[in-house]
Every structure is written in C-alpha cells, then in structure tokens.
Rosetta silent file (secondary structure, phi, psi, omega in degrees, C-alpha in Angstrom):
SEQUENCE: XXXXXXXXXXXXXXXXXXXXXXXXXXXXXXXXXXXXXXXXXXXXXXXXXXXXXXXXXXXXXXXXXXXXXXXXXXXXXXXXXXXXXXXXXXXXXXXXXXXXXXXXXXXXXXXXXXXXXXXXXXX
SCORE:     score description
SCORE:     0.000 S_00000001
   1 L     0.000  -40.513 -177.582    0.608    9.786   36.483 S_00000001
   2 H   -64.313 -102.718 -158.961   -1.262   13.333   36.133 S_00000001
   3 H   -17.954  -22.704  177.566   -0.218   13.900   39.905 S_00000001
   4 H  -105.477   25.197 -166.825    3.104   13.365   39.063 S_00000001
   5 L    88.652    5.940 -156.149    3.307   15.438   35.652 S_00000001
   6 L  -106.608   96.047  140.021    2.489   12.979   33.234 S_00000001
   7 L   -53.884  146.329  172.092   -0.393   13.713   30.713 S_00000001
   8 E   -61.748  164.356  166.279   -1.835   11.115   28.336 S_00000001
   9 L   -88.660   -8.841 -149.217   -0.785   11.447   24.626 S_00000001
  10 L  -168.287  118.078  159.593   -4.272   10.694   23.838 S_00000001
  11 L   -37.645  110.038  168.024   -8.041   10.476   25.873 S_00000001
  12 L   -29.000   82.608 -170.875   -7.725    7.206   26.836 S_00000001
  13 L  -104.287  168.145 -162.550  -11.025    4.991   25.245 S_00000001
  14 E   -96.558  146.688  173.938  -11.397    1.684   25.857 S_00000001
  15 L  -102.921 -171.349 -171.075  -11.129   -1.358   23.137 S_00000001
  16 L   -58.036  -12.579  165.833  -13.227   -3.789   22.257 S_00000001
  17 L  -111.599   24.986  168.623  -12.383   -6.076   25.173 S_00000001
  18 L    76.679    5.395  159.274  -12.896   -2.997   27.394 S_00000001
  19 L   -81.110  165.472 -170.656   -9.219   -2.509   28.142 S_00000001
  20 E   -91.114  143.270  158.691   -7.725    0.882   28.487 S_00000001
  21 L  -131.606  131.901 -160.555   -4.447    1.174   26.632 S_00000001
  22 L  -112.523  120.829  179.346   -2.810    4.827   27.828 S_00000001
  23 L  -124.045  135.185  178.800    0.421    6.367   26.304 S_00000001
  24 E   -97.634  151.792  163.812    1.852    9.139   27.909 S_00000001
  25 L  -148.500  134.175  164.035    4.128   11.767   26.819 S_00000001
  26 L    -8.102   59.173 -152.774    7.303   13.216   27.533 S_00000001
  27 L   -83.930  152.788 -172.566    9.021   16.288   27.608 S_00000001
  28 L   -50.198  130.352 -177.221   12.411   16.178   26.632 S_00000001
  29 L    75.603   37.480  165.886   14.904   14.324   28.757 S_00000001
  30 L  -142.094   66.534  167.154   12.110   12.967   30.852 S_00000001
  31 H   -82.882  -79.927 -164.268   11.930    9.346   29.314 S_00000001
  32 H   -67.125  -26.383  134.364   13.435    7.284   31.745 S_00000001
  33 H   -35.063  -78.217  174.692   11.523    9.682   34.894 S_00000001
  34 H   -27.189  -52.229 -170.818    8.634    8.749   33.093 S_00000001
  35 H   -89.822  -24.279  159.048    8.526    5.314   32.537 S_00000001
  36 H   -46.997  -57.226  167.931    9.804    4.956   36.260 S_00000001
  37 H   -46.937  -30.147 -152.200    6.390    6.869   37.450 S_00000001
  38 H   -81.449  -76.650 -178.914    4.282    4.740   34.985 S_00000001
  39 H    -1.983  -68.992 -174.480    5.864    1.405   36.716 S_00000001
  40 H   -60.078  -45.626 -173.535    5.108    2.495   40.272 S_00000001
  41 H   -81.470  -57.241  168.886    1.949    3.426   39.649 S_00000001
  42 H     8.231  -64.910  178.365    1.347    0.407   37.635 S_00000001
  43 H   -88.269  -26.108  166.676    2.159   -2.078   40.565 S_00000001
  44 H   -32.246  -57.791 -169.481    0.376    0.639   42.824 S_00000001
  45 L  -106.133  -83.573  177.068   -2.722    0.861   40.972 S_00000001
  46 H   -46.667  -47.263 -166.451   -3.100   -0.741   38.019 S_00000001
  47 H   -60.392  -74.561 -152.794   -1.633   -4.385   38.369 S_00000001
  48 H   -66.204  -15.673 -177.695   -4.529   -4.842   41.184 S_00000001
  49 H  -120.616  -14.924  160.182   -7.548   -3.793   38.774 S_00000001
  50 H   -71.000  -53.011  167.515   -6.211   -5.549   35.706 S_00000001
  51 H   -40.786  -77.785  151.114   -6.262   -8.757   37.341 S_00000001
  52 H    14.864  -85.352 -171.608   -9.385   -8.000   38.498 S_00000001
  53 H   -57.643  -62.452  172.923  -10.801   -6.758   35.645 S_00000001
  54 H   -48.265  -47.846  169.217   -9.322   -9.646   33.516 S_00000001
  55 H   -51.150  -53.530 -176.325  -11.942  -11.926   35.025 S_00000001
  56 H   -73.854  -17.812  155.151  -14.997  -10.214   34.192 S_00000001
  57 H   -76.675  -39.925 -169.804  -13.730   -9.756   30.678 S_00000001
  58 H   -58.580  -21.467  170.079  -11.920  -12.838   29.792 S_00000001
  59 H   -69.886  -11.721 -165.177  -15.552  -15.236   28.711 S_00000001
  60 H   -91.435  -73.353 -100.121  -16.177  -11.893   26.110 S_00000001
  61 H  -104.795  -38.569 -172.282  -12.103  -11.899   25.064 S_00000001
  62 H   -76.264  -35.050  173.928  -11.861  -15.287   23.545 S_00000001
  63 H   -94.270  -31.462  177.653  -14.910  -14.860   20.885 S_00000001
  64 H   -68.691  -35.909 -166.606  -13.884  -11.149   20.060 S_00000001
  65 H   -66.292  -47.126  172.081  -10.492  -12.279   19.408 S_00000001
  66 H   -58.266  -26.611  173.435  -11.599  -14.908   17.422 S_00000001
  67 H  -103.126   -3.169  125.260  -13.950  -13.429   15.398 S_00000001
  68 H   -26.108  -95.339 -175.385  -11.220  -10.878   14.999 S_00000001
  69 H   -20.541  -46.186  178.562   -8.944  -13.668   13.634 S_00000001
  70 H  -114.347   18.864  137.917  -11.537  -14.764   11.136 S_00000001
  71 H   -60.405  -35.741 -160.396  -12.570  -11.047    9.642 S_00000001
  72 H   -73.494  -51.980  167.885   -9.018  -10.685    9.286 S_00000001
  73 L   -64.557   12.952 -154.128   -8.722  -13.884    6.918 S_00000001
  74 L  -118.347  -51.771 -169.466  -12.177  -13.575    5.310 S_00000001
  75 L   -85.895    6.421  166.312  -10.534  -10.093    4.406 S_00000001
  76 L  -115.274   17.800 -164.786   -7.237  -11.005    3.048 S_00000001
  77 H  -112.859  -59.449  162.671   -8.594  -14.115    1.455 S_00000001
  78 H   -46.712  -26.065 -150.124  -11.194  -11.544   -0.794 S_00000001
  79 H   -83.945  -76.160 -161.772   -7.734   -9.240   -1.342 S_00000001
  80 H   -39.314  -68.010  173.297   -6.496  -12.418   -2.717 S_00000001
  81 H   -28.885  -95.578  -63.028   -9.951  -13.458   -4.865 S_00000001
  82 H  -119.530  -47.851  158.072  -10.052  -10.129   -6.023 S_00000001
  83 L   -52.309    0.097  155.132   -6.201  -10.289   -7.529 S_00000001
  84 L    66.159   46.989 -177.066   -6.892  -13.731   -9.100 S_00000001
  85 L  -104.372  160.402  164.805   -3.999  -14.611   -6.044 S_00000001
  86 L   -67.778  131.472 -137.308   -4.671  -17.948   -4.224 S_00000001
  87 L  -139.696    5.509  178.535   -7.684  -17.273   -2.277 S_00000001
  88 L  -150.528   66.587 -173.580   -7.200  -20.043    0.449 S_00000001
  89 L   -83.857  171.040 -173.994   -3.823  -19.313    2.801 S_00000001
  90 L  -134.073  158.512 -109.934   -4.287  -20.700    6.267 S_00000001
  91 H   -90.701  -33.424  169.982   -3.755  -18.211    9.147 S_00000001
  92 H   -47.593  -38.300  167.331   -0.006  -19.354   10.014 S_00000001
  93 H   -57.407  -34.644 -178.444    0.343  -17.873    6.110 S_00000001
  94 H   -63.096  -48.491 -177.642   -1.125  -15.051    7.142 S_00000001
  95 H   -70.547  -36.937  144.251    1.129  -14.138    9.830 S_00000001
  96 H   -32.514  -80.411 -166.638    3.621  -15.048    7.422 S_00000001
  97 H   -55.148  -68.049 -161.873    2.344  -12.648    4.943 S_00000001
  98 H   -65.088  -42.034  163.649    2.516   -9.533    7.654 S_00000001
  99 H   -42.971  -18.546 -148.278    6.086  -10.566    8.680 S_00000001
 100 H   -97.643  -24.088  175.786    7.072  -10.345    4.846 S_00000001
 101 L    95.859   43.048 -177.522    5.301   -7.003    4.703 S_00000001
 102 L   -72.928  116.836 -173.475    2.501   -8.220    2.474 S_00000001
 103 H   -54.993  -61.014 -172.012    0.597   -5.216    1.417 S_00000001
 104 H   -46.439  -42.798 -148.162   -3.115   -6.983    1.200 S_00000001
 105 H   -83.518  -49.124 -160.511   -2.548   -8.389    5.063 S_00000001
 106 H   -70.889    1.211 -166.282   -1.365   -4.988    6.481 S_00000001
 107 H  -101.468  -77.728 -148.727   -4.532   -3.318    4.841 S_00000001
 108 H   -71.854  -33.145  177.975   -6.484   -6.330    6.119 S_00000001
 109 H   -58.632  -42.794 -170.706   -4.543   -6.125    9.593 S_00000001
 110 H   -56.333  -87.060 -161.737   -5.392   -2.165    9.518 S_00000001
 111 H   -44.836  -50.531 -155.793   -9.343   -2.516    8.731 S_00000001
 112 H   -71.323  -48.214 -178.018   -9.629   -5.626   11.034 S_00000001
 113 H   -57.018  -38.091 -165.618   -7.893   -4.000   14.117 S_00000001
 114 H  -108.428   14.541 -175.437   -9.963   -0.694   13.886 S_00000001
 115 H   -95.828  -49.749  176.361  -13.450   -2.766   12.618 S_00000001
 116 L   -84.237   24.191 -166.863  -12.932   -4.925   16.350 S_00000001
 117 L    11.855   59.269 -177.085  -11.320   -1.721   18.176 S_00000001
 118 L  -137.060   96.242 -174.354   -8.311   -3.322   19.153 S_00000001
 119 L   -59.017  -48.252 -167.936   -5.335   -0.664   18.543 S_00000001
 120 L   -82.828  -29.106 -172.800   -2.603   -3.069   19.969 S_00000001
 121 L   -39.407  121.274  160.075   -3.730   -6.393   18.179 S_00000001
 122 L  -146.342   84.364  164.527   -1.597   -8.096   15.651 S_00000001
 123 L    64.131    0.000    0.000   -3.732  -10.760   14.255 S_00000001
C-alpha cells in the first residue's frame, strides 16, 4: 500500500491474538482507488500469510477469546452488583444489553476490549 500512496492511519501494533489490524487513509476523492489497492494487495500478499498465520495462532485464539468473554461478564455483572441491578444476566443478555445501548456493557465492552488488546472485538 505505501508503494502505491497509501499510508497507515495509525502504526500498525498487533492484538492480543497477534493479528495486525491496519487502516489506511485517504485523501479526498481517493476512497474507492484506495480500497481497490488494499484488495489487490490483500489477495497478493496478505490472504497467503493470514492463512498461514491463522494456524500458529488459532490453539492461543480460543482461550484469549474466552477469557475475554468471561472478564467482560465478570465486569458487567459487578456494574450490575454495584447498582443493586440483577447481578446474574447470561451472556446472550449481554449482547442484548450492547444492542440496546446499555451504558454498564459498553463501559464493560470498552475496558474488556482494551484489558485483552483486541480493538475490533465485540464481545
């Protein structure tokens, strides 16, 4: 993408299951240039080292997520406690709760995403 004009938005760092995730940006009226370049190199480059990649990560990916999953309740379930709210929702409620725009869970969504360093995650 740099060879072709494309700077990150951001240094790229890696998240907790060691993926990269890289946003580029734009100068005006070069959206649709852009996202064409990221494609190609994508199946150029990229496609071929994520697969890859995905092996050697994926026995790691299932206990981080998971232990994600249950910091996230253990922290909207204290939210709850701590508001004399029912203290025992079960995780489909949770996901509930963040559709509805439930204050406690996007706070708990927030902490939990940037406690396991996983910027795209939602719960």
């Amino acid at each position: 993408m740099r060879d072709r004009g494309y700077a990150t938005a951001e240094e790229p760092v890696p998240d907790a299951l060691l993926s990269y995730h890289l946003v580029f940006k734009y100068g005006p009226g070069e959206l649709e240039a852009g996202r064409a370049a990221n494609q190609e190199c994508f199946r150029e480059y990229l496609s071929e080292v994520s697969m890859a990649w995905a092996e050697f990560v994926a026995p790691n990916s299932a206990k981080i997520l998971s232990d994600a999953r249950s910091a996230f309740l253990e922290c909207y379930r204290r939210r709850l406690k701590e508001q004399s709210r029912d203290a025992s929702p079960e995780y489909a409620d949770l996901k509930e709760a963040l559709i509805r725009g439930d204050a406690d869970a996007g706070a708990c969504l927030i902490q939990t995403k940037t406690q396991f360093k996983l910027p795209l995650w939602g719960g």
